[in-house]
mmCIF file with all atom_site columns, C-alpha atoms in Angstrom:
data_model
loop_
_atom_site.group_PDB
_atom_site.id
_atom_site.type_symbol
_atom_site.label_atom_id
_atom_site.label_alt_id
_atom_site.label_comp_id
_atom_site.label_asym_id
_atom_site.label_entity_id
_atom_site.label_seq_id
_atom_site.pdbx_PDB_ins_code
_atom_site.Cartn_x
_atom_site.Cartn_y
_atom_site.Cartn_z
_atom_site.occupancy
_atom_site.B_iso_or_equiv
_atom_site.pdbx_formal_charge
_atom_site.auth_seq_id
_atom_site.auth_comp_id
_atom_site.auth_asym_id
_atom_site.auth_atom_id
_atom_site.pdbx_PDB_model_num
ATOM 1   C CA . UNK D 1 1   ? 58.000 -123.260 15.515 1.00 72.00 ? 160 UNK D CA 1
ATOM 2   C CA . UNK D 1 2   ? 55.844 -126.239 16.240 1.00 75.00 ? 161 UNK D CA 1
ATOM 3   C CA . UNK D 1 3   ? 56.230 -129.499 14.367 1.00 77.00 ? 162 UNK D CA 1
ATOM 4   C CA . UNK D 1 4   ? 54.572 -132.876 14.728 1.00 85.00 ? 163 UNK D CA 1
ATOM 5   C CA . UNK D 1 5   ? 57.576 -134.019 16.825 1.00 86.00 ? 164 UNK D CA 1
ATOM 6   C CA . UNK D 1 6   ? 57.713 -130.971 19.147 1.00 89.00 ? 165 UNK D CA 1
ATOM 7   C CA . UNK D 1 7   ? 58.884 -127.373 19.244 1.00 88.00 ? 166 UNK D CA 1
ATOM 8   C CA . UNK D 1 8   ? 61.916 -125.775 17.602 1.00 84.00 ? 167 UNK D CA 1
ATOM 9   C CA . UNK D 1 9   ? 63.373 -122.686 19.254 1.00 86.00 ? 168 UNK D CA 1
ATOM 10  C CA . UNK D 1 10  ? 66.087 -120.653 17.511 1.00 87.00 ? 169 UNK D CA 1
ATOM 11  C CA . UNK D 1 11  ? 67.895 -118.170 19.754 1.00 90.00 ? 170 UNK D CA 1
ATOM 12  C CA . UNK D 1 12  ? 68.146 -114.594 18.448 1.00 90.00 ? 171 UNK D CA 1
ATOM 13  C CA . UNK D 1 13  ? 71.924 -114.770 18.934 1.00 90.00 ? 172 UNK D CA 1
ATOM 14  C CA . UNK D 1 14  ? 72.134 -117.640 16.429 1.00 92.00 ? 173 UNK D CA 1
ATOM 15  C CA . UNK D 1 15  ? 70.154 -115.672 13.854 1.00 93.00 ? 174 UNK D CA 1
ATOM 16  C CA . UNK D 1 16  ? 72.308 -112.578 14.471 1.00 92.00 ? 175 UNK D CA 1
ATOM 17  C CA . UNK D 1 17  ? 75.532 -114.593 14.086 1.00 90.00 ? 176 UNK D CA 1
ATOM 18  C CA . UNK D 1 18  ? 74.386 -116.120 10.800 1.00 93.00 ? 177 UNK D CA 1
ATOM 19  C CA . UNK D 1 19  ? 73.043 -112.814 9.448  1.00 93.00 ? 178 UNK D CA 1
ATOM 20  C CA . UNK D 1 20  ? 76.313 -111.119 10.386 1.00 90.00 ? 179 UNK D CA 1
ATOM 21  C CA . UNK D 1 21  ? 78.412 -113.712 8.583  1.00 89.00 ? 180 UNK D CA 1
ATOM 22  C CA . UNK D 1 22  ? 76.227 -113.274 5.476  1.00 93.00 ? 181 UNK D CA 1
ATOM 23  C CA . UNK D 1 23  ? 76.476 -109.481 5.730  1.00 91.00 ? 182 UNK D CA 1
ATOM 24  C CA . UNK D 1 24  ? 80.278 -109.283 5.889  1.00 88.00 ? 183 UNK D CA 1
ATOM 25  C CA . UNK D 1 25  ? 80.481 -111.386 2.715  1.00 90.00 ? 184 UNK D CA 1
ATOM 26  C CA . UNK D 1 26  ? 78.548 -108.701 0.803  1.00 91.00 ? 185 UNK D CA 1
ATOM 27  C CA . UNK D 1 27  ? 80.487 -106.385 -1.497 1.00 92.00 ? 186 UNK D CA 1
ATOM 28  C CA . UNK D 1 28  ? 81.088 -102.959 0.041  1.00 92.00 ? 187 UNK D CA 1
ATOM 29  C CA . UNK D 1 29  ? 80.552 -103.976 3.663  1.00 90.00 ? 188 UNK D CA 1
ATOM 30  C CA . UNK D 1 30  ? 83.711 -103.508 5.725  1.00 87.00 ? 189 UNK D CA 1
ATOM 31  C CA . UNK D 1 31  ? 82.114 -104.876 8.877  1.00 82.00 ? 190 UNK D CA 1
ATOM 32  C CA . UNK D 1 32  ? 79.605 -104.329 11.656 1.00 84.00 ? 191 UNK D CA 1
ATOM 33  C CA . UNK D 1 33  ? 79.678 -101.166 13.723 1.00 83.00 ? 192 UNK D CA 1
ATOM 34  C CA . UNK D 1 34  ? 79.654 -100.951 17.487 1.00 76.00 ? 193 UNK D CA 1
ATOM 35  C CA . UNK D 1 35  ? 78.313 -97.662  18.816 1.00 65.00 ? 194 UNK D CA 1
ATOM 36  C CA . UNK D 1 36  ? 79.345 -96.401  22.234 1.00 55.00 ? 195 UNK D CA 1
ATOM 37  C CA . UNK D 1 37  ? 76.230 -94.518  23.318 1.00 49.00 ? 196 UNK D CA 1
ATOM 38  C CA . UNK D 1 38  ? 78.016 -92.655  26.111 1.00 48.00 ? 197 UNK D CA 1
ATOM 39  C CA . UNK D 1 39  ? 80.768 -91.238  23.897 1.00 52.00 ? 198 UNK D CA 1
ATOM 40  C CA . UNK D 1 40  ? 78.945 -91.391  20.550 1.00 53.00 ? 199 UNK D CA 1
ATOM 41  C CA . UNK D 1 41  ? 81.934 -93.223  19.043 1.00 57.00 ? 200 UNK D CA 1
ATOM 42  C CA . UNK D 1 42  ? 81.586 -95.787  16.274 1.00 63.00 ? 201 UNK D CA 1
ATOM 43  C CA . UNK D 1 43  ? 84.115 -98.592  15.904 1.00 59.00 ? 202 UNK D CA 1
ATOM 44  C CA . UNK D 1 44  ? 84.577 -101.590 13.655 1.00 64.00 ? 203 UNK D CA 1
ATOM 45  C CA . UNK D 1 45  ? 83.714 -104.823 15.459 1.00 60.00 ? 204 UNK D CA 1
ATOM 46  C CA . UNK D 1 46  ? 85.901 -107.901 15.217 1.00 64.00 ? 205 UNK D CA 1
ATOM 47  C CA . UNK D 1 47  ? 84.392 -111.105 13.806 1.00 59.00 ? 206 UNK D CA 1
ATOM 48  C CA . UNK D 1 48  ? 83.920 -112.694 17.257 1.00 59.00 ? 207 UNK D CA 1
ATOM 49  C CA . UNK D 1 49  ? 81.737 -109.768 18.437 1.00 64.00 ? 208 UNK D CA 1
ATOM 50  C CA . UNK D 1 50  ? 79.895 -109.252 15.143 1.00 67.00 ? 209 UNK D CA 1
ATOM 51  C CA . UNK D 1 51  ? 76.465 -109.837 16.694 1.00 73.00 ? 210 UNK D CA 1
ATOM 52  C CA . UNK D 1 52  ? 76.708 -106.587 18.684 1.00 77.00 ? 211 UNK D CA 1
ATOM 53  C CA . UNK D 1 53  ? 76.133 -104.708 15.421 1.00 82.00 ? 212 UNK D CA 1
ATOM 54  C CA . UNK D 1 54  ? 72.903 -106.599 14.709 1.00 89.00 ? 213 UNK D CA 1
ATOM 55  C CA . UNK D 1 55  ? 69.608 -106.693 16.547 1.00 90.00 ? 214 UNK D CA 1
ATOM 56  C CA . UNK D 1 56  ? 66.984 -109.357 15.955 1.00 92.00 ? 215 UNK D CA 1
ATOM 57  C CA . UNK D 1 57  ? 63.314 -109.049 16.891 1.00 93.00 ? 216 UNK D CA 1
ATOM 58  C CA . UNK D 1 58  ? 60.349 -111.321 16.263 1.00 90.00 ? 217 UNK D CA 1
ATOM 59  C CA . UNK D 1 59  ? 56.999 -109.701 15.422 1.00 89.00 ? 218 UNK D CA 1
ATOM 60  C CA . UNK D 1 60  ? 53.975 -111.891 14.583 1.00 89.00 ? 219 UNK D CA 1
ATOM 61  C CA . UNK D 1 61  ? 56.290 -114.810 13.682 1.00 87.00 ? 220 UNK D CA 1
ATOM 62  C CA . UNK D 1 62  ? 58.294 -112.601 11.289 1.00 93.00 ? 221 UNK D CA 1
ATOM 63  C CA . UNK D 1 63  ? 61.840 -111.375 11.801 1.00 94.00 ? 222 UNK D CA 1
ATOM 64  C CA . UNK D 1 64  ? 62.944 -107.751 11.967 1.00 95.00 ? 223 UNK D CA 1
ATOM 65  C CA . UNK D 1 65  ? 66.698 -107.278 11.560 1.00 95.00 ? 224 UNK D CA 1
ATOM 66  C CA . UNK D 1 66  ? 68.671 -104.092 12.260 1.00 94.00 ? 225 UNK D CA 1
ATOM 67  C CA . UNK D 1 67  ? 72.210 -103.842 10.890 1.00 93.00 ? 226 UNK D CA 1
ATOM 68  C CA . UNK D 1 68  ? 74.734 -101.204 11.974 1.00 89.00 ? 227 UNK D CA 1
ATOM 69  C CA . UNK D 1 69  ? 77.394 -101.346 9.267  1.00 91.00 ? 228 UNK D CA 1
ATOM 70  C CA . UNK D 1 70  ? 80.554 -99.661  8.098  1.00 89.00 ? 229 UNK D CA 1
ATOM 71  C CA . UNK D 1 71  ? 80.798 -99.403  4.318  1.00 92.00 ? 230 UNK D CA 1
ATOM 72  C CA . UNK D 1 72  ? 83.801 -99.117  2.026  1.00 92.00 ? 231 UNK D CA 1
ATOM 73  C CA . UNK D 1 73  ? 84.730 -95.654  0.779  1.00 93.00 ? 232 UNK D CA 1
ATOM 74  C CA . UNK D 1 74  ? 83.747 -94.943  -2.827 1.00 92.00 ? 233 UNK D CA 1
ATOM 75  C CA . UNK D 1 75  ? 80.970 -97.498  -3.239 1.00 93.00 ? 234 UNK D CA 1
ATOM 76  C CA . UNK D 1 76  ? 77.303 -96.717  -3.784 1.00 94.00 ? 235 UNK D CA 1
ATOM 77  C CA . UNK D 1 77  ? 75.563 -97.018  -0.426 1.00 95.00 ? 236 UNK D CA 1
ATOM 78  C CA . UNK D 1 78  ? 72.269 -97.767  -2.198 1.00 95.00 ? 237 UNK D CA 1
ATOM 79  C CA . UNK D 1 79  ? 73.835 -100.626 -4.181 1.00 95.00 ? 238 UNK D CA 1
ATOM 80  C CA . UNK D 1 80  ? 75.513 -102.035 -1.059 1.00 95.00 ? 239 UNK D CA 1
ATOM 81  C CA . UNK D 1 81  ? 72.245 -101.814 0.918  1.00 95.00 ? 240 UNK D CA 1
ATOM 82  C CA . UNK D 1 82  ? 70.238 -103.503 -1.851 1.00 96.00 ? 241 UNK D CA 1
ATOM 83  C CA . UNK D 1 83  ? 72.827 -106.292 -2.090 1.00 95.00 ? 242 UNK D CA 1
ATOM 84  C CA . UNK D 1 84  ? 72.835 -106.726 1.694  1.00 95.00 ? 243 UNK D CA 1
ATOM 85  C CA . UNK D 1 85  ? 69.043 -106.883 1.887  1.00 96.00 ? 244 UNK D CA 1
ATOM 86  C CA . UNK D 1 86  ? 68.751 -109.405 -0.956 1.00 96.00 ? 245 UNK D CA 1
ATOM 87  C CA . UNK D 1 87  ? 71.507 -111.671 0.386  1.00 95.00 ? 246 UNK D CA 1
ATOM 88  C CA . UNK D 1 88  ? 70.415 -111.606 4.015  1.00 95.00 ? 247 UNK D CA 1
ATOM 89  C CA . UNK D 1 89  ? 66.711 -112.028 3.220  1.00 95.00 ? 248 UNK D CA 1
ATOM 90  C CA . UNK D 1 90  ? 67.285 -115.066 1.015  1.00 96.00 ? 249 UNK D CA 1
ATOM 91  C CA . UNK D 1 91  ? 69.903 -116.810 3.167  1.00 95.00 ? 250 UNK D CA 1
ATOM 92  C CA . UNK D 1 92  ? 68.368 -116.145 6.610  1.00 95.00 ? 251 UNK D CA 1
ATOM 93  C CA . UNK D 1 93  ? 64.880 -117.194 5.488  1.00 95.00 ? 252 UNK D CA 1
ATOM 94  C CA . UNK D 1 94  ? 66.349 -120.377 4.018  1.00 95.00 ? 253 UNK D CA 1
ATOM 95  C CA . UNK D 1 95  ? 68.429 -121.030 7.158  1.00 93.00 ? 254 UNK D CA 1
ATOM 96  C CA . UNK D 1 96  ? 65.677 -120.414 9.733  1.00 92.00 ? 255 UNK D CA 1
ATOM 97  C CA . UNK D 1 97  ? 62.448 -121.059 7.843  1.00 90.00 ? 256 UNK D CA 1
ATOM 98  C CA . UNK D 1 98  ? 61.113 -117.787 9.291  1.00 91.00 ? 257 UNK D CA 1
ATOM 99  C CA . UNK D 1 99  ? 59.942 -114.990 6.999  1.00 94.00 ? 258 UNK D CA 1
ATOM 100 C CA . UNK D 1 100 ? 61.692 -111.623 7.281  1.00 95.00 ? 259 UNK D CA 1
ATOM 101 C CA . UNK D 1 101 ? 59.314 -108.686 7.653  1.00 95.00 ? 260 UNK D CA 1
ATOM 102 C CA . UNK D 1 102 ? 61.860 -105.882 7.610  1.00 96.00 ? 261 UNK D CA 1
ATOM 103 C CA . UNK D 1 103 ? 65.608 -105.234 7.348  1.00 96.00 ? 262 UNK D CA 1
ATOM 104 C CA . UNK D 1 104 ? 66.835 -101.853 8.577  1.00 96.00 ? 263 UNK D CA 1
ATOM 105 C CA . UNK D 1 105 ? 70.346 -100.756 7.655  1.00 95.00 ? 264 UNK D CA 1
ATOM 106 C CA . UNK D 1 106 ? 72.138 -98.013  9.570  1.00 92.00 ? 265 UNK D CA 1
ATOM 107 C CA . UNK D 1 107 ? 75.374 -96.843  7.949  1.00 92.00 ? 266 UNK D CA 1
ATOM 108 C CA . UNK D 1 108 ? 77.467 -95.763  10.932 1.00 87.00 ? 267 UNK D CA 1
ATOM 109 C CA . UNK D 1 109 ? 80.733 -95.153  9.162  1.00 86.00 ? 268 UNK D CA 1
ATOM 110 C CA . UNK D 1 110 ? 82.885 -95.258  6.042  1.00 89.00 ? 269 UNK D CA 1
ATOM 111 C CA . UNK D 1 111 ? 86.352 -96.798  5.806  1.00 86.00 ? 270 UNK D CA 1
ATOM 112 C CA . UNK D 1 112 ? 89.017 -96.715  3.137  1.00 85.00 ? 271 UNK D CA 1
ATOM 113 C CA . UNK D 1 113 ? 90.052 -100.259 2.224  1.00 75.00 ? 272 UNK D CA 1
ATOM 114 C CA . UNK D 1 114 ? 93.720 -100.880 1.415  1.00 66.00 ? 273 UNK D CA 1
#
């Protein structure tokens, strides 16, 4: 972004970290998923590596976010996805000042919560 004082550059990792922290606060989201392409295994990522479950791309000055999530067993995936999209869109746009073009959600697993 260009301002009258100079340029502002926000690293994709910063956006991914913030979007991930917003996502795990959403009802029904257990956490981000890490997929091992070689083995095809999906595992729950710890908070310090949460950004590996999120990819951020910039297209025509608009963000495209991909989330790989693990949802809680017994919840409506549609309701969880709608909640995630609404929360992330509002909070990330407010945080960065960049419009979000698209949010893709990939449900990679289901976990029973104790």
